[in-house]
XYZ file of C-alpha atoms in Angstrom:
780
model
C -5.066 -33.896 33.541
C -5.416 -37.023 31.549
C -7.625 -38.265 34.444
C -10.092 -35.175 34.149
C -10.393 -35.627 30.547
C -11.583 -39.077 31.168
C -13.808 -38.098 34.041
C -15.752 -35.604 32.046
C -15.907 -37.848 29.416
C -17.314 -40.732 31.647
C -19.727 -37.762 32.690
C -20.809 -36.496 29.457
C -21.374 -40.293 28.287
C -23.204 -41.000 31.348
C -25.810 -38.025 30.889
C -26.245 -38.604 27.398
C -27.287 -42.725 28.106
C -29.827 -41.385 30.738
C -31.560 -39.143 28.405
C -31.622 -41.757 26.069
C -33.073 -44.058 28.184
C -35.855 -41.853 29.087
C -36.386 -40.185 25.752
C -36.298 -43.675 23.844
C -39.390 -44.758 26.016
C -41.435 -41.592 25.199
C -40.246 -42.421 21.486
C -41.517 -46.139 21.670
C -44.692 -45.224 22.843
C -45.411 -42.754 20.152
C -44.360 -45.249 17.983
C -46.333 -48.476 18.617
C -49.126 -46.361 18.633
C -49.784 -46.659 14.951
C -50.435 -43.021 14.289
C -49.016 -41.857 10.993
C -46.894 -38.819 11.239
C -48.482 -35.866 12.198
C -48.901 -32.817 9.809
C -47.498 -30.480 12.673
C -44.530 -32.615 13.254
C -41.093 -31.048 13.101
C -39.799 -30.829 9.434
C -36.822 -33.169 8.359
C -34.002 -31.025 7.343
C -31.644 -32.190 4.502
C -28.269 -30.954 5.352
C -24.547 -31.782 3.902
C -22.510 -32.015 6.624
C -20.696 -35.022 5.033
C -20.771 -33.947 1.809
C -23.960 -35.823 0.948
C -27.486 -35.267 1.269
C -28.792 -36.745 4.385
C -31.203 -35.803 7.291
C -30.080 -33.568 10.061
C -31.488 -36.316 12.614
C -29.343 -39.001 11.005
C -25.907 -37.170 11.276
C -23.735 -38.063 14.111
C -22.524 -34.573 14.857
C -23.928 -31.144 16.330
C -25.550 -29.158 13.463
C -27.726 -26.016 13.577
C -29.550 -25.628 10.339
C -31.458 -22.256 9.596
C -33.828 -22.303 6.815
C -34.992 -19.863 4.363
C -38.259 -18.956 6.125
C -36.328 -18.167 9.072
C -33.631 -16.303 7.231
C -36.202 -13.942 5.578
C -38.323 -13.543 8.869
C -35.477 -12.792 11.003
C -33.951 -10.489 8.633
C -30.625 -12.634 8.864
C -28.070 -10.451 6.346
C -24.928 -11.250 7.469
C -22.817 -13.355 10.183
C -23.253 -11.021 12.721
C -27.204 -11.774 12.551
C -26.230 -15.614 11.988
C -24.577 -14.918 15.563
C -27.412 -13.888 16.993
C -29.284 -17.121 16.342
C -26.663 -19.624 17.137
C -26.074 -19.330 20.609
C -22.759 -20.822 20.720
C -21.812 -18.674 18.029
C -20.220 -15.165 18.905
C -19.417 -11.732 16.810
C -16.421 -9.342 17.186
C -16.425 -5.870 15.645
C -12.781 -5.207 14.824
C -10.818 -1.921 14.463
C -10.463 -2.315 10.623
C -14.280 -4.128 10.245
C -12.747 -7.835 9.923
C -15.231 -9.788 11.233
C -14.241 -12.470 14.038
C -16.505 -15.301 14.606
C -15.988 -17.812 17.474
C -17.980 -21.224 17.734
C -18.034 -23.099 21.159
C -15.118 -20.915 22.508
C -12.647 -21.434 19.306
C -12.005 -18.443 17.461
C -8.780 -16.268 16.193
C -9.128 -12.225 17.102
C -6.982 -10.949 14.373
C -7.724 -7.712 11.716
C -5.352 -8.861 9.449
C -6.594 -9.475 5.639
C -4.504 -12.356 5.452
C -5.539 -14.330 8.636
C -7.318 -17.602 8.484
C -10.258 -18.226 10.859
C -10.686 -21.045 13.153
C -14.487 -21.086 11.732
C -14.194 -21.571 7.730
C -17.023 -20.271 5.591
C -18.092 -21.967 2.591
C -20.917 -20.999 -0.468
C -22.134 -24.318 -1.379
C -18.775 -26.121 -0.339
C -16.603 -23.621 -2.338
C -14.328 -21.955 0.381
C -14.269 -18.338 1.481
C -10.718 -18.300 3.163
C -10.620 -15.099 4.882
C -13.376 -13.533 7.292
C -13.865 -10.127 4.917
C -14.975 -12.195 2.098
C -18.095 -13.386 3.749
C -19.518 -9.720 4.196
C -22.575 -10.319 1.907
C -23.165 -13.739 1.233
C -26.452 -13.947 3.197
C -28.998 -13.632 0.304
C -30.977 -15.842 -1.568
C -30.480 -18.910 0.396
C -31.965 -22.310 0.687
C -30.605 -22.679 4.391
C -27.339 -22.283 6.171
C -25.737 -24.986 8.275
C -23.593 -24.353 10.918
C -21.080 -27.455 11.879
C -19.709 -27.356 15.387
C -16.462 -29.190 16.287
C -13.473 -29.727 14.227
C -14.329 -30.426 10.689
C -11.280 -30.823 9.231
C -11.221 -34.295 7.439
C -13.930 -32.529 4.791
C -13.536 -29.099 5.250
C -9.781 -28.659 5.509
C -7.737 -26.650 7.446
C -8.658 -23.487 9.657
C -11.859 -25.333 10.869
C -10.763 -26.087 14.418
C -13.879 -24.549 15.683
C -16.194 -25.494 12.705
C -17.583 -24.753 9.540
C -20.598 -22.607 8.084
C -21.652 -23.515 4.882
C -24.500 -21.103 2.829
C -26.365 -23.181 0.788
C -27.704 -21.251 -2.152
C -31.422 -21.197 -3.789
C -31.108 -23.654 -6.523
C -32.536 -23.335 -10.312
C -35.860 -24.755 -10.733
C -37.040 -26.978 -13.573
C -40.266 -24.749 -13.974
C -40.229 -20.512 -13.992
C -40.475 -19.230 -10.687
C -39.750 -15.806 -9.187
C -39.953 -13.766 -5.992
C -38.702 -10.501 -4.272
C -39.261 -8.285 -1.343
C -38.719 -4.794 -0.412
C -38.262 -3.275 2.959
C -38.359 0.019 4.808
C -36.864 0.599 7.906
C -35.444 2.824 10.757
C -32.677 5.154 9.882
C -34.432 5.581 6.000
C -33.256 2.044 5.181
C -34.422 0.564 2.213
C -33.693 -3.221 1.264
C -34.572 -4.838 -1.803
C -33.860 -8.551 -3.090
C -35.108 -10.548 -5.922
C -34.651 -13.785 -8.017
C -35.673 -15.530 -10.859
C -35.378 -19.192 -12.100
C -36.225 -21.982 -14.474
C -35.232 -23.498 -17.668
C -33.200 -22.246 -20.470
C -33.524 -25.566 -22.127
C -34.560 -28.863 -22.178
C -30.945 -29.593 -19.694
C -29.748 -26.459 -18.815
C -31.523 -24.557 -15.523
C -30.809 -20.833 -14.364
C -31.395 -18.890 -11.420
C -30.454 -15.012 -11.179
C -30.670 -13.206 -7.939
C -29.848 -9.656 -6.607
C -29.973 -7.803 -2.963
C -29.080 -3.963 -2.342
C -29.204 -1.834 0.692
C -29.230 1.426 1.251
C -29.950 4.098 4.014
C -28.653 6.911 6.425
C -25.737 6.726 9.291
C -27.153 5.523 12.339
C -24.452 6.642 14.714
C -23.993 10.133 16.037
C -20.645 12.107 16.314
C -20.319 12.730 20.262
C -18.630 16.459 19.395
C -20.442 17.207 16.225
C -24.439 16.708 16.647
C -25.116 16.585 13.071
C -22.759 14.214 11.871
C -23.758 10.893 11.039
C -21.540 7.499 10.307
C -22.556 4.219 9.675
C -24.815 4.345 5.891
C -25.455 0.963 4.910
C -24.537 1.059 0.640
C -24.239 -2.668 -0.720
C -25.471 -4.418 -3.808
C -25.237 -7.972 -4.610
C -25.777 -10.406 -7.104
C -25.882 -14.204 -8.040
C -26.224 -16.356 -11.399
C -26.493 -20.403 -11.041
C -26.687 -22.609 -13.903
C -27.113 -26.327 -13.720
C -26.607 -28.098 -17.114
C -27.174 -31.978 -17.453
C -25.571 -32.869 -21.066
C -26.125 -36.475 -19.957
C -27.889 -38.715 -17.420
C -24.439 -39.394 -15.251
C -23.151 -36.024 -15.844
C -24.100 -32.754 -14.130
C -22.284 -29.425 -14.041
C -23.110 -26.633 -11.767
C -21.767 -23.031 -12.217
C -22.236 -20.234 -9.492
C -21.227 -16.606 -10.883
C -21.585 -14.020 -7.702
C -20.119 -10.770 -6.886
C -20.861 -7.586 -4.672
C -20.136 -4.011 -3.863
C -19.853 -2.713 -0.146
C -19.534 1.016 0.257
C -21.137 0.884 4.012
C -19.468 3.215 6.021
C -17.232 1.390 8.769
C -18.329 1.347 12.204
C -16.654 3.901 14.424
C -15.929 2.698 18.232
C -16.278 4.621 21.426
C -13.349 6.035 23.417
C -13.893 5.376 26.778
C -10.321 5.298 28.949
C -7.609 7.402 28.558
C -4.133 5.390 29.385
C -1.190 7.248 28.116
C 1.863 5.362 26.626
C 4.370 8.172 27.532
C 3.475 11.159 29.984
C 0.685 12.888 28.663
C 0.795 16.485 26.799
C -1.601 19.244 26.411
C -2.959 18.182 23.098
C -4.693 14.818 24.913
C -6.692 14.719 28.020
C -8.908 17.683 27.909
C -10.338 16.366 24.481
C -11.442 12.852 25.453
C -15.444 12.518 25.543
C -17.334 10.748 28.457
C -18.151 7.358 27.868
C -21.783 7.064 26.825
C -24.288 4.385 27.251
C -25.972 4.611 23.708
C -25.545 2.207 20.799
C -25.597 5.448 18.732
C -23.114 7.720 20.291
C -19.398 7.762 19.008
C -16.904 9.712 16.938
C -14.448 9.947 14.299
C -12.173 12.402 12.490
C -13.315 14.873 9.879
C -10.206 14.841 8.002
C -10.566 10.809 7.250
C -14.235 10.233 7.791
C -15.224 6.116 7.754
C -15.553 5.076 4.029
C -15.420 2.326 2.064
C -15.653 0.622 -1.495
C -14.874 -3.096 -0.925
C -15.945 -5.447 -3.584
C -15.632 -9.290 -4.687
C -16.294 -11.566 -7.474
C -16.243 -15.144 -7.330
C -16.481 -17.839 -10.051
C -17.301 -21.460 -9.011
C -17.658 -24.727 -11.227
C -18.622 -27.936 -9.939
C -18.805 -31.234 -11.829
C -20.452 -34.663 -10.552
C -19.993 -37.541 -12.901
C -21.552 -40.831 -11.828
C -18.962 -43.487 -12.770
C -21.126 -46.220 -11.962
C -24.380 -46.284 -10.132
C -23.081 -46.010 -7.046
C -19.660 -44.042 -7.094
C -19.394 -40.585 -8.211
C -16.526 -38.348 -9.185
C -16.747 -34.967 -7.718
C -14.454 -31.595 -9.105
C -15.364 -28.150 -7.235
C -12.993 -25.311 -8.740
C -13.176 -22.101 -7.092
C -11.630 -18.488 -8.174
C -11.883 -15.151 -5.669
C -10.849 -11.797 -6.848
C -11.640 -9.054 -4.010
C -10.567 -5.343 -3.735
C -10.275 -3.891 -0.403
C -10.581 -0.050 -0.029
C -11.642 1.714 3.256
C -11.027 3.936 6.025
C -11.806 2.791 8.818
C -11.894 4.791 12.177
C -9.271 3.581 14.508
C -9.984 5.597 17.960
C -13.460 6.674 18.248
C -11.742 10.605 18.546
C -12.139 13.638 16.593
C -8.371 13.635 16.622
C -5.609 11.745 15.440
C -4.642 9.245 18.138
C -5.061 6.617 15.979
C -6.599 7.322 12.683
C -6.290 5.210 9.294
C -5.696 7.448 6.446
C -6.278 4.027 4.198
C -6.538 0.460 4.602
C -6.577 -0.958 1.518
C -5.561 -4.262 -0.135
C -6.711 -7.346 -2.151
C -7.222 -11.227 -1.851
C -7.033 -13.439 -4.888
C -7.736 -16.737 -4.227
C -7.874 -20.392 -5.886
C -9.166 -23.702 -5.174
C -9.443 -27.154 -6.254
C -10.955 -30.143 -4.900
C -11.503 -33.563 -6.355
C -13.069 -36.376 -4.853
C -14.614 -39.712 -5.600
C -17.321 -41.100 -2.970
C -19.861 -43.917 -2.700
C -22.599 -42.252 -1.035
C -25.349 -45.241 -1.998
C -24.214 -48.146 -0.532
C -26.278 -48.748 2.741
C -23.476 -50.524 4.186
C -20.105 -49.272 3.570
C -20.016 -45.468 2.194
C -16.586 -44.105 1.543
C -15.008 -40.943 0.051
C -11.443 -40.078 -1.134
C -9.877 -37.010 -2.263
C -7.405 -34.135 -3.035
C -7.394 -30.332 -2.451
C -5.151 -27.698 -3.364
C -5.160 -24.306 -2.860
C -3.159 -20.856 -3.306
C -3.913 -17.364 -1.863
C -2.278 -13.897 -2.440
C -3.181 -11.732 -0.336
C -1.564 -7.523 -0.079
C -2.608 -5.270 2.687
C -1.295 -1.540 3.034
C -2.183 0.962 6.022
C -1.228 4.205 6.852
C -1.828 5.251 10.592
C -1.933 8.917 11.685
C -0.874 9.280 15.349
C -0.088 12.879 15.418
C -2.135 13.881 18.650
C -1.162 10.888 20.403
C 1.271 10.779 23.466
C 3.651 9.394 21.194
C 3.879 11.844 18.579
C 4.351 14.306 21.087
C 6.503 13.109 23.571
C 9.901 14.865 23.301
C 11.894 11.985 22.440
C 9.611 11.650 19.422
C 8.366 15.249 18.597
C 7.276 15.445 15.282
C 6.043 11.779 14.627
C 2.661 11.838 12.853
C 2.550 8.203 11.403
C 3.451 5.615 9.488
C 2.662 2.911 6.832
C 2.730 -0.638 6.778
C 2.056 -3.017 4.275
C 2.260 -7.040 3.961
C 2.289 -9.312 0.873
C 1.542 -12.886 1.866
C 1.136 -16.010 -0.265
C -0.212 -19.257 0.852
C -0.247 -22.526 -0.456
C -2.295 -25.397 1.060
C -1.999 -29.091 -0.360
C -4.178 -32.091 0.910
C -5.078 -35.498 0.779
C -8.032 -36.834 3.001
C -10.398 -40.120 3.183
C -13.313 -40.604 4.835
C -15.689 -43.899 5.757
C -18.985 -45.009 7.336
C -19.587 -48.798 7.909
C -23.068 -49.916 9.137
C -23.776 -52.934 11.185
C -27.484 -52.704 11.758
C -28.104 -50.120 14.157
C -24.609 -49.410 14.761
C -22.373 -46.797 12.296
C -18.654 -46.861 12.636
C -17.138 -43.837 11.369
C -13.277 -42.867 10.460
C -11.398 -40.073 8.484
C -8.159 -38.570 8.202
C -6.538 -35.784 6.002
C -3.076 -34.844 5.300
C -2.159 -31.200 5.076
C 1.073 -29.545 3.960
C 0.585 -25.647 4.067
C 3.355 -23.258 3.372
C 3.013 -19.526 3.691
C 5.832 -16.537 3.128
C 5.443 -12.782 4.134
C 7.163 -9.952 2.856
C 6.269 -7.115 5.714
C 7.408 -3.422 5.402
C 7.326 -0.317 7.519
C 7.427 2.916 5.641
C 6.957 6.528 5.581
C 5.232 7.805 2.745
C 7.150 11.227 2.646
C 10.690 12.065 0.730
C 13.392 11.851 3.333
C 14.945 15.312 1.885
C 11.647 17.302 2.816
C 11.054 14.997 6.052
C 12.747 16.753 8.489
C 10.504 17.830 11.585
C 7.598 16.807 9.399
C 8.487 13.365 9.699
C 11.669 12.617 11.624
C 10.354 8.728 12.198
C 12.405 7.209 9.070
C 15.490 9.091 10.458
C 15.140 8.158 14.093
C 15.459 4.549 13.067
C 18.141 4.874 10.699
C 20.173 6.633 13.161
C 19.553 3.805 15.898
C 20.046 0.997 13.586
C 23.352 2.560 12.531
C 24.242 2.954 15.897
C 23.680 -0.548 17.236
C 25.336 -2.060 13.973
C 28.143 0.352 13.235
C 26.724 0.553 9.421
C 26.199 3.733 7.553
C 22.644 3.228 6.187
C 20.950 5.920 4.071
C 17.487 7.203 5.427
C 15.075 5.009 3.242
C 13.294 6.870 0.830
C 9.428 7.228 0.177
C 7.455 3.692 0.736
C 11.018 1.944 1.585
C 11.134 -0.077 4.610
C 12.593 0.910 7.868
C 11.984 -2.125 10.246
C 14.630 -2.786 12.327
C 15.219 -6.794 11.457
C 15.665 -8.742 14.828
C 18.318 -10.873 13.206
C 20.812 -8.372 12.026
C 19.354 -4.836 13.349
C 19.823 -3.759 10.205
C 17.187 -2.051 7.980
C 14.566 -3.604 5.428
C 11.865 -5.737 4.724
C 10.985 -8.603 7.127
C 10.980 -11.761 4.775
C 10.307 -15.276 6.352
C 8.519 -18.363 5.528
C 6.479 -20.630 7.540
C 6.014 -24.570 6.334
C 4.001 -27.070 8.494
C 2.218 -30.192 7.955
C -0.036 -31.903 10.061
C -2.790 -35.077 9.954
C -6.161 -34.413 10.942
C -8.442 -37.395 12.010
C -11.418 -38.308 13.438
C -13.165 -41.795 14.844
C -16.583 -42.082 15.758
C -19.459 -44.639 16.480
C -23.497 -43.753 15.988
C -25.746 -46.073 17.401
C -29.615 -45.360 16.431
C -31.369 -46.906 19.318
C -34.768 -46.582 17.696
C -35.722 -44.966 14.457
C -36.314 -41.716 16.243
C -33.404 -41.652 18.387
C -29.153 -41.343 17.589
C -26.537 -41.728 20.106
C -23.218 -40.666 18.976
C -19.465 -40.170 20.132
C -16.815 -38.551 18.116
C -13.270 -38.088 18.640
C -11.580 -35.742 16.629
C -8.335 -33.750 16.181
C -8.088 -30.643 13.941
C -5.466 -28.122 13.240
C -5.432 -24.329 11.951
C -2.415 -23.311 10.026
C 0.019 -20.846 11.702
C 0.514 -17.390 10.034
C 2.017 -13.907 10.280
C 0.731 -10.473 11.508
C -0.093 -7.393 9.470
C 0.957 -4.912 11.635
C 3.000 -1.621 12.497
C 6.375 -2.721 14.681
C 9.814 -3.656 15.147
C 11.145 -7.032 14.206
C 10.195 -8.938 17.075
C 6.581 -8.070 16.081
C 6.231 -9.969 12.911
C 7.315 -13.284 14.390
C 4.761 -15.849 12.899
C 2.374 -18.170 15.262
C 2.671 -21.970 14.487
C -0.514 -24.281 14.030
C -2.639 -24.808 16.655
C -4.422 -28.184 17.288
C -7.714 -29.081 19.078
C -8.262 -32.680 20.132
C -12.148 -32.861 20.499
C -14.192 -35.418 22.820
C -17.785 -35.182 22.343
C -20.966 -37.381 22.985
C -24.412 -36.425 22.042
C -27.838 -37.626 21.326
C -30.561 -36.770 18.764
C -34.173 -37.792 19.264
C -37.732 -37.297 18.404
C -41.026 -38.086 20.136
C -44.616 -37.597 20.235
C -45.160 -37.983 16.169
C -41.753 -35.799 15.872
C -43.682 -32.925 17.474
C -40.636 -32.776 19.726
C -37.091 -32.443 19.215
C -34.263 -32.912 21.472
C -30.525 -32.438 20.930
C -27.836 -32.562 23.604
C -24.146 -32.550 23.367
C -21.361 -32.372 26.014
C -17.825 -31.961 24.417
C -14.279 -31.286 25.746
C -11.764 -29.601 24.032
C -7.831 -29.888 24.566
C -6.442 -27.168 23.049
C -2.818 -27.115 22.092
C -0.984 -23.566 20.651
C -4.091 -21.573 20.577
C -3.163 -18.459 18.394
C -3.681 -15.334 20.276
C -3.459 -11.814 19.209
C -1.780 -10.563 22.313
C 0.843 -7.964 23.427
C 4.795 -8.184 23.464
C 7.251 -5.530 24.823
C 8.968 -3.593 22.511
C 12.186 -2.149 23.680
C 11.390 1.706 22.213
C 7.197 1.687 22.291
C 6.483 -0.603 25.254
C 3.467 -3.025 24.977
C 2.582 -3.559 21.040
C 0.348 -6.009 19.342
C 1.620 -9.563 18.380
C 0.898 -13.064 17.780
C 1.693 -15.326 20.479
C 0.821 -19.500 20.946
C -0.728 -20.398 24.300
C 0.994 -23.597 24.895
C -2.285 -25.348 26.654
C -6.115 -24.628 27.057
C -9.106 -26.408 27.304
C -12.797 -25.954 26.926
C -15.755 -28.034 28.413
C -19.124 -27.343 27.264
C -22.838 -28.456 27.030
C -25.434 -27.653 24.356
C -28.876 -28.289 24.453
C -31.230 -27.514 21.634
C -35.328 -28.309 22.062
C -38.100 -27.495 19.353
C -41.827 -28.424 20.125
C -44.788 -28.119 18.293
C -47.257 -28.496 20.903
C -50.234 -27.000 19.065
C -51.330 -26.408 15.323
C -49.478 -23.738 14.162
C -47.455 -23.202 17.255
C -43.609 -23.630 17.397
C -41.279 -23.294 20.511
C -37.457 -22.828 20.510
C -35.079 -23.005 23.078
C -30.852 -23.437 22.792
C -28.304 -23.216 25.443
C -24.531 -23.513 25.437
C -22.538 -23.364 28.556
C -18.827 -23.079 27.966
C -16.202 -23.360 30.769
C -13.246 -22.191 28.693
C -9.759 -21.663 30.467
C -6.029 -21.088 29.820
C -4.367 -24.093 31.587
C -0.591 -22.727 31.010
C 0.905 -19.579 29.651
C 3.161 -17.036 30.518
C 3.434 -13.882 28.502
C 2.740 -9.892 28.270
C -0.554 -8.670 29.755
C -2.186 -5.609 28.086
C -0.403 -3.099 30.222
C 2.991 -4.209 29.113
C 3.547 -6.543 32.461
C 4.604 -10.107 32.145
C 2.327 -12.198 34.061
C 1.266 -15.764 34.415
C -2.259 -16.609 33.132
C -2.850 -19.909 34.231
C -6.489 -20.562 34.946
C -7.567 -17.131 33.112
C -10.682 -17.398 30.782
C -10.147 -17.438 27.135
C -11.258 -14.206 25.773
C -14.710 -14.297 23.911
C -15.672 -17.039 25.428
C -19.217 -15.902 27.467
C -19.907 -18.960 29.841
C -23.687 -18.855 29.240
C -25.365 -18.479 26.085
C -29.196 -18.994 25.483
C -31.536 -18.581 22.968
C -35.214 -19.190 22.487
C -37.949 -18.779 20.224
C -41.724 -18.759 19.532
C -43.603 -18.422 16.141
C -47.138 -19.013 15.612
C -49.342 -19.099 12.436
C -53.317 -19.418 12.221
C -55.297 -19.333 9.515
C -57.806 -16.422 8.868
C -59.101 -17.225 5.637
C -58.987 -20.276 3.222
C -55.985 -18.664 1.463
C -54.490 -16.235 4.250
C -52.717 -16.793 7.327
C -52.021 -14.730 10.345
C -48.079 -15.125 11.990
C -46.170 -13.730 14.601
C -42.772 -14.490 16.143
C -40.642 -13.523 18.649
C -36.619 -14.500 19.887
C -34.627 -13.809 23.223
C -30.879 -14.082 22.684
C -28.488 -13.746 26.003
C -24.788 -13.543 26.258
C -23.285 -13.498 29.743
C -20.036 -11.509 30.433
C -16.741 -12.144 28.991
C -13.731 -10.292 28.716
C -12.240 -9.241 25.386
C -8.094 -9.861 26.509
C -5.957 -12.093 28.571
C -5.991 -11.839 32.370
C -9.429 -10.325 32.680
C -8.910 -6.937 33.465
C -12.225 -4.747 34.442
C -11.882 -2.366 31.860
C -12.058 -4.981 28.962
C -14.740 -6.712 30.240
C -17.933 -7.060 27.854
C -20.799 -7.252 29.981
C -23.720 -9.639 29.632
C -26.774 -8.446 27.364
C -30.300 -9.490 26.393
C -31.801 -9.345 22.887
C -35.297 -9.168 21.686
C -36.249 -9.521 18.042
C -40.127 -9.149 16.883
C -42.182 -10.581 14.166
C -45.988 -9.971 12.768
C -47.645 -10.173 9.464
C -49.984 -11.770 7.219
C -49.447 -14.322 4.268
C -51.954 -14.114 1.513
C -52.971 -16.325 -1.567
C -51.241 -19.567 -0.078
C -47.989 -17.633 0.450
C -47.989 -15.998 -2.700
C -47.969 -12.393 -0.900
C -46.481 -11.421 2.519
C -46.757 -8.142 4.540
C -44.699 -8.325 7.366
C -43.531 -5.807 10.424
C -40.681 -6.439 12.103
C -38.078 -5.103 15.017
C -34.870 -5.954 15.989
C -33.488 -5.441 19.208
C -36.486 -3.587 20.323
C -36.067 -2.640 23.749
C -32.966 -0.863 22.258
C -30.620 -2.744 24.609
C -27.353 -1.155 24.984
C -24.782 -4.036 24.374
C -20.998 -4.384 23.383
C -19.345 -6.607 20.985
C -15.680 -5.893 21.635
C -13.463 -3.929 23.776
C -9.878 -3.295 22.076
C -6.832 -1.369 23.159
C -3.922 -0.468 20.801
C -0.552 1.090 21.531
C -1.665 4.694 21.744
C -2.895 5.905 24.825
C -6.163 4.509 25.657
C -9.321 1.846 25.170
C -12.328 2.111 22.881
C -15.296 -0.340 22.742
C -17.502 -1.501 19.840
C -21.513 -1.257 20.366
C -23.879 -3.744 19.342
C -26.729 -2.028 16.810
C -29.476 -0.029 18.221
C -33.168 -0.735 17.771
C -34.064 -1.186 14.238
C -37.917 -1.816 12.794
C -39.259 -1.960 9.285
C -42.070 -3.345 7.359
C -41.077 -5.861 4.244
C -43.577 -6.884 1.529
C -42.516 -9.919 -0.596
C -44.080 -11.882 -3.281
C -43.286 -15.696 -4.784
C -44.807 -17.291 -7.592
């Protein structure tokens, strides 16, 4: 294994050096010609990957930046849209509408509110620590930065795959305002707007909003007039920038949103009974469809949601000297979760959620001191603290499943389960860059202590005195526990825990703690071959914290996963030529993945294969990324990006999705398509002195992948290709815009996930159908 790593790293470096040689010659020719930079050159994008502003082409790191114009024209409104615009980023839909995103093959599939991701998300560097909190952040933005590879030094734990930073549009020193109104398919109306300007000589403000309202696009397979999936969102943000002195600047970000969008229903595709079939099952299962719109859901508990978030962020920057600055960043989030997701894609109750509710309360504080001005030695040291409290409560109805109709469990109709989790994280970090002419040496480290405590409970909401044949499940577990232990425990009352604990076999809540620490580090070297060509190599190690699941099961299912780590080797080149009309970024990487966290299966002695979190001891990811942007003619921009992944489990013996123990050495890692390709074309042509016509299009392709380990055929996510188009007119030098747009214009049928559960079957989630509309916008 060690030899193969060295060989791969050598090949990656050799290919990068060869490309450097060829492209540097072209760059040198362009520069010696003495011509000024062309007005049609690719723009110099400013990013904050190192927590300071600098040109994207001078950062020795693979970064994808999406600017405001692309965000608006491509109708990018959430992380699913972002994933379509970034080939190495994947999005997966889950049963409980918890988004899962995977970057360069590194991701963590779990539906729990309290699960930390592997790709951390931020708004102006303030964390959104759980995936559910990211739902409605993509509005009134200056850009989105996607940083690839472990980012643990500056962005903390839980960034083994990378980090996504939303950069909000900032208050302006002069008054400006703008907005847009869209009308699209499924009677969808979307409106947004902003106003910005000075409130006094040292106080600037910006206020913005975004709302969406529409009809459902999903059609019930058994009730042709029923619809689901109607969007209903409202979001707002207020930014204040106060500069009381020349050395002190204070930024305040107050934002919030409300989401009443109906959760997506899945398609039920394969009947796989947990127990012998009974008459209530088989005949009611619809045939699988090849439509993005057809699905099904229960009439008793139709999908609904009423989720909301409030966030307050305060940032203070104080210049201690002309070179050294002190920064404090404080964030608090209050999130309420209240929804009824559709669990099985059937009108029956095979596995339906009567409710899925909870809350997140998150506080974080970072203090850092940095010298970002010194041209020779730039450094940063800091400390970070975060505390999260998460509560999640579910009730699952499975009265029509084989579990509830098996003679051994006759009358079982469902159960509730909840978890209260507290997480505290403490960290200190340092980063430095030392320049020696054209060479820059980089090093950084972060020490983290992560503490988590959980209280898991499986319960019945019913009074045991009235349960009888209506709900015999608590009685069953009480009798079983008493039989195994010789105890004489009473039947638990409403919302009292009847978990069988793994240590004692008695009933009660599962209460455990998980305390771990780690040291993330990074070493790197940048070589600026010419002013337009950068060669870089990074060696980094990052960690994701361990955690507990939120699920229904017996004691062993609640066992935690320990922290995972990724050792990353990456070499790359960034080069521009032909007066910056051509930009090429190429990177090769190798990830040595230890204790990868995975939601898989364990064998329960009563219920068979049930969900559990497990660690995969060893796996690896090899990959290459290429991004090209060219402006061969005035007004014409061509773009292309390609990601190749070879993501493999190297060593793991566990339980397959069918409950059978197996060895998975050599199996692909789930949710890692081998090929991810994107291309774009945009053309703008003047049609008068103050008006321009523009047209654009994007193509995205993902090769096939699998949603579970072992790659069983039923869990294949097939390859797909999506096409988006835009065309419009800008009037009065961009003050007014009228645009027609379409997304997935070919109405490609594609899947974002295939899932299984303990009860009887396989379901899948489709991508969005073709949508199109018209947008009118103004800016002054």
